[in-house]
Rosetta silent file (secondary structure, phi, psi, omega in degrees, C-alpha in Angstrom):
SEQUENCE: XXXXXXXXXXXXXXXXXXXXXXXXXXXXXXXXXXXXXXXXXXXXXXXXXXXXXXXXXXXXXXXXXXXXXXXXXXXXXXXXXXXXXXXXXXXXXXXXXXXXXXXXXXXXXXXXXXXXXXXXXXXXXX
SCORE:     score description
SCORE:     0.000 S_00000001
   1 L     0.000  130.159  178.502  139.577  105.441   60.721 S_00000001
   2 L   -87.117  139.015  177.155  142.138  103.098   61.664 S_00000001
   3 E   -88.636  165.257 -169.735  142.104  100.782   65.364 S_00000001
   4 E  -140.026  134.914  144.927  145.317   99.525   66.581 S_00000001
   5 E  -143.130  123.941 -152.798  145.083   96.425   68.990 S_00000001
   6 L   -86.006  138.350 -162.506  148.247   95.541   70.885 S_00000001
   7 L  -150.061  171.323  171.642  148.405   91.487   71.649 S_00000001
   8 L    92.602  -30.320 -164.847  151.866   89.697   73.201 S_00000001
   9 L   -80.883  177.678 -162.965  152.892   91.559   76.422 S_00000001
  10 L   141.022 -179.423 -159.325  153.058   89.710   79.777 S_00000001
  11 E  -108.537  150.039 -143.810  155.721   88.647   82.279 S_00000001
  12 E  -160.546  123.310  143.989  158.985   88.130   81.690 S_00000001
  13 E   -85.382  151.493  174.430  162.718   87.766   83.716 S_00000001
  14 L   -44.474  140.209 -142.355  165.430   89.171   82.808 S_00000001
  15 L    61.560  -14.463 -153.230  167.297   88.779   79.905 S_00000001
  16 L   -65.206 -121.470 -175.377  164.253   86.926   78.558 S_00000001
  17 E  -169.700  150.201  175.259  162.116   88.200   75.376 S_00000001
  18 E  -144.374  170.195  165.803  158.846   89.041   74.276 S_00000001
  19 L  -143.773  149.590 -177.922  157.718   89.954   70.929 S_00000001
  20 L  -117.785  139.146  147.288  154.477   92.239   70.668 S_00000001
  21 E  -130.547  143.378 -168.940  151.936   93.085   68.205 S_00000001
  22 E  -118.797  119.231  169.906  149.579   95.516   66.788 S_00000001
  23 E   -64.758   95.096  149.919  146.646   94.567   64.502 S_00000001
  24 E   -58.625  146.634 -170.603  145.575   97.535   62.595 S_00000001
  25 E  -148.207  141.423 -157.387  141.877   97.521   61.352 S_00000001
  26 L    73.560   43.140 -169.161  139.692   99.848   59.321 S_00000001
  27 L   179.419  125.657  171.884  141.974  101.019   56.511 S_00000001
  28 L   -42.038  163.693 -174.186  143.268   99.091   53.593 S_00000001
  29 H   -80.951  -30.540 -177.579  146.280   97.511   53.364 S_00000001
  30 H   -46.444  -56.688  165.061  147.272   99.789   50.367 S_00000001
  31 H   -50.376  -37.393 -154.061  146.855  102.852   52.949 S_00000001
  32 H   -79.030  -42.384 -173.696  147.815  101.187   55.805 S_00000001
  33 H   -46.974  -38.484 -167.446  151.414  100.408   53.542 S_00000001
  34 H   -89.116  -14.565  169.569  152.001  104.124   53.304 S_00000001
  35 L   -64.609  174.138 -178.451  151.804  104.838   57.162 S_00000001
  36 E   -98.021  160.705  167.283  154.525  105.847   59.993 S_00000001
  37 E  -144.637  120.081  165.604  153.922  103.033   62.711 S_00000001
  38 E  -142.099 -179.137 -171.977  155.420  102.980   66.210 S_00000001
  39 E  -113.997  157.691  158.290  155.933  101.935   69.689 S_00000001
  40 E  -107.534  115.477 -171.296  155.411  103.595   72.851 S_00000001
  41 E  -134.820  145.726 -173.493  156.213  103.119   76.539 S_00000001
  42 E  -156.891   94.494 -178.716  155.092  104.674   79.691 S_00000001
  43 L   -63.867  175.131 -171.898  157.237  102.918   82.769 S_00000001
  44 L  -121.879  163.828 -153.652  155.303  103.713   85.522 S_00000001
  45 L    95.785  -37.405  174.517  155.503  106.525   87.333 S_00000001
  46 L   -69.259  170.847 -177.019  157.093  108.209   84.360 S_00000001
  47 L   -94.609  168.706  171.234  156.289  110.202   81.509 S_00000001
  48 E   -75.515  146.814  179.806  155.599  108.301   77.865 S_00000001
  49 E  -148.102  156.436 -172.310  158.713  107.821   75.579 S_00000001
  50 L  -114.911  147.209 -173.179  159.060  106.564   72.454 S_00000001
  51 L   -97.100  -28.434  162.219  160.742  103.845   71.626 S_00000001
  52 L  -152.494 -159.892  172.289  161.221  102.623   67.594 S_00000001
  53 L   165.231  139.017 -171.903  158.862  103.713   64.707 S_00000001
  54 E  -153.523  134.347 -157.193  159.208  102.346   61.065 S_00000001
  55 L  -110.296 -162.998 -158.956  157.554  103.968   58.062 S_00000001
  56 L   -88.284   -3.652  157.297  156.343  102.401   54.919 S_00000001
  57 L   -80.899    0.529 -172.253  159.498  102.377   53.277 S_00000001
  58 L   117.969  -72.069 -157.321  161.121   99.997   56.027 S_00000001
  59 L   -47.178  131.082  178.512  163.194  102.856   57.267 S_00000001
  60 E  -106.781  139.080  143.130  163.575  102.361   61.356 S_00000001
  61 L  -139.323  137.546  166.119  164.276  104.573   64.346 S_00000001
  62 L  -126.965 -173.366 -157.040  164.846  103.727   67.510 S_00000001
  63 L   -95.251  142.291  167.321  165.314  105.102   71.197 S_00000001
  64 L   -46.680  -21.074  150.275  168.779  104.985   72.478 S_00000001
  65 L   -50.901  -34.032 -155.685  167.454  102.574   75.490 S_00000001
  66 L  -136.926  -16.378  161.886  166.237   99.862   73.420 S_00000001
  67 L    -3.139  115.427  143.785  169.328  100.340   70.308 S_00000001
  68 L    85.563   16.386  171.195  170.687   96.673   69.386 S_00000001
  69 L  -133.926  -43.966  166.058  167.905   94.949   71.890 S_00000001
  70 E   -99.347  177.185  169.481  164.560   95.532   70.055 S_00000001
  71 E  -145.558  127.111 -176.051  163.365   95.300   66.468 S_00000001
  72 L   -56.604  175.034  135.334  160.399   97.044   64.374 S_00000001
  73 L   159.537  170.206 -144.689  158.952   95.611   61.737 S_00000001
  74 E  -165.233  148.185  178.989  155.855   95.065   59.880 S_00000001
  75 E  -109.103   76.886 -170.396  153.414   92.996   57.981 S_00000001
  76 L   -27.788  -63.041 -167.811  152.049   94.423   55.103 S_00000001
  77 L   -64.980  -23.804 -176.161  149.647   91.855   54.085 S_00000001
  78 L   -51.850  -54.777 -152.067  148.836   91.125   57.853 S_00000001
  79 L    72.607   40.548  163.759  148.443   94.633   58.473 S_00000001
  80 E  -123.022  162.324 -170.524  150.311   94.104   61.404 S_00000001
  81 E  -118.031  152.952 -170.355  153.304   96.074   63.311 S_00000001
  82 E  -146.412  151.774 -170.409  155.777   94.029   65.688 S_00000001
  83 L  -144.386   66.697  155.091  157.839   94.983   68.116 S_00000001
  84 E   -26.058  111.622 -156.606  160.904   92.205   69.223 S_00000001
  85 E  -146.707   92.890 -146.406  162.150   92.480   72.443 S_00000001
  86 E  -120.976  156.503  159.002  165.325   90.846   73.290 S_00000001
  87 L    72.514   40.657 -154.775  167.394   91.165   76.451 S_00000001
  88 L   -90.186  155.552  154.395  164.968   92.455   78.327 S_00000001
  89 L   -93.743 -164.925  159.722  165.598   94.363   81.853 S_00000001
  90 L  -105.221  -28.671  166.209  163.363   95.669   84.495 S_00000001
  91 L   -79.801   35.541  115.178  163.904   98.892   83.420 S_00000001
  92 L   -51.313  -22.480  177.933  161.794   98.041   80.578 S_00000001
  93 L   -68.855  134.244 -145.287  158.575   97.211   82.384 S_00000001
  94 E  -174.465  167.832  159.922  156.540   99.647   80.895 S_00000001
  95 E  -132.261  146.496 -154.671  153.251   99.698   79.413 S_00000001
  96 E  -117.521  138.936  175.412  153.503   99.496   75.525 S_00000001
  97 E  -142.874  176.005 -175.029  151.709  100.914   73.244 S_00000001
  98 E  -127.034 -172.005 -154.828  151.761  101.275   69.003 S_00000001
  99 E  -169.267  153.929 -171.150  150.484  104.340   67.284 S_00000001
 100 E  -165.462  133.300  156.518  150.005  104.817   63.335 S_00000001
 101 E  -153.246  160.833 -151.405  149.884  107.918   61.347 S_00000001
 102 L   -87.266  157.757 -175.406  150.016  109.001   57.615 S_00000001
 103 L   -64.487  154.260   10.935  153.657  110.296   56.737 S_00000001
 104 L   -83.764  179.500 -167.648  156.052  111.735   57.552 S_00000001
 105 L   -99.897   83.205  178.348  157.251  109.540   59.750 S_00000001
 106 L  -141.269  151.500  152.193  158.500  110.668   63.099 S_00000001
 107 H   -13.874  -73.868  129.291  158.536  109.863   66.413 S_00000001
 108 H    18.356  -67.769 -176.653  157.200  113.352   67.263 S_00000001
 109 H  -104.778   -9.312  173.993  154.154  113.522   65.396 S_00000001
 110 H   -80.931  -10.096  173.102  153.130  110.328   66.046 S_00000001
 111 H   -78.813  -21.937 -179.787  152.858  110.995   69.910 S_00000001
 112 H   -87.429  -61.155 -154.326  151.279  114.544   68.957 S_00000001
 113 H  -137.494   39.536  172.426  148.433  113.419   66.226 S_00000001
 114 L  -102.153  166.905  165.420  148.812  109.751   65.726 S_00000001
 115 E   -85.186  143.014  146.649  145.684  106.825   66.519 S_00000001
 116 E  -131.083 -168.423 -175.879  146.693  104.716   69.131 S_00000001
 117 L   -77.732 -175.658  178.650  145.891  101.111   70.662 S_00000001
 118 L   -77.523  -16.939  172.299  144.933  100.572   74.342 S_00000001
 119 L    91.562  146.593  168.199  148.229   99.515   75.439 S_00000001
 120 E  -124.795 -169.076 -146.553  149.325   96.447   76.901 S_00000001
 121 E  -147.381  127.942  159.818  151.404   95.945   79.959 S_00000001
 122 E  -117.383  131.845 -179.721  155.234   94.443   79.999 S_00000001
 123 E  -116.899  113.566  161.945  156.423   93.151   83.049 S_00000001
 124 E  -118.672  118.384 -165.856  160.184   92.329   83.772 S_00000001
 125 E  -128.841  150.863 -177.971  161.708   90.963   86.764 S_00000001
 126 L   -77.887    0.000    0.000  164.855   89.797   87.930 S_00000001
């Protein structure tokens, strides 16, 4: 069964950047290549939303919030998932989390039946 652990997050001002990552562990890379992988955020007070997801072909989606500021992407050999984070606000402070499930790839199912990490905590302040 695959673990996800989320590394990177921390405090940040505005406009700065962070970039985040999730180790996956307990699954090959050859499996792990064929999964959906995404991010998650849950500002606080708020409900969870999702934020990009990018499946083993490459192909990206992202949330209309973070459009043209973050960027997915992924390390096959690594086995790792990344999450870029430029331009940051305060309404971004969030706790982040990634999530991985076998295709398809959506947004959708990975918040309904995907594994995820423990989440790490983004902080942004002006």
């Amino acid at each position: 069964q695959v673990q996800l652990v989320e590394s990177g997050g921390g405090s940040v001002q505005a406009g700065g950047s962070l970039k985040l990552s999730c180790k996956a562990s307990g699954v090959t890379r050859y499996d792990l290549n064929r999964y959906c992988l995404g991010w998650f955020r849950q500002p606080p007070g708020k409900e969870r939303e999702a934020v990009a997801n990018i499946d083993g072909d490459g192909d990206t989606s992202y949330s209309d919030a973070v459009k043209g500021r973050f960027t997915i992407s992924r390390d096959h050999r690594e086995k790792v998932l990344y999450l870029q984070m430029n331009s940051l606000t305060p309404e971004d402070t969030a706790m982040y989390y990634c999530a991985a499930d076998k295709p398809p790839c959506s947004a959708a199912t990975l918040a309904a039946v995907g594994t995820w990490g423990q989440g790490i905590q983004v902080t942004v302040s002006l």
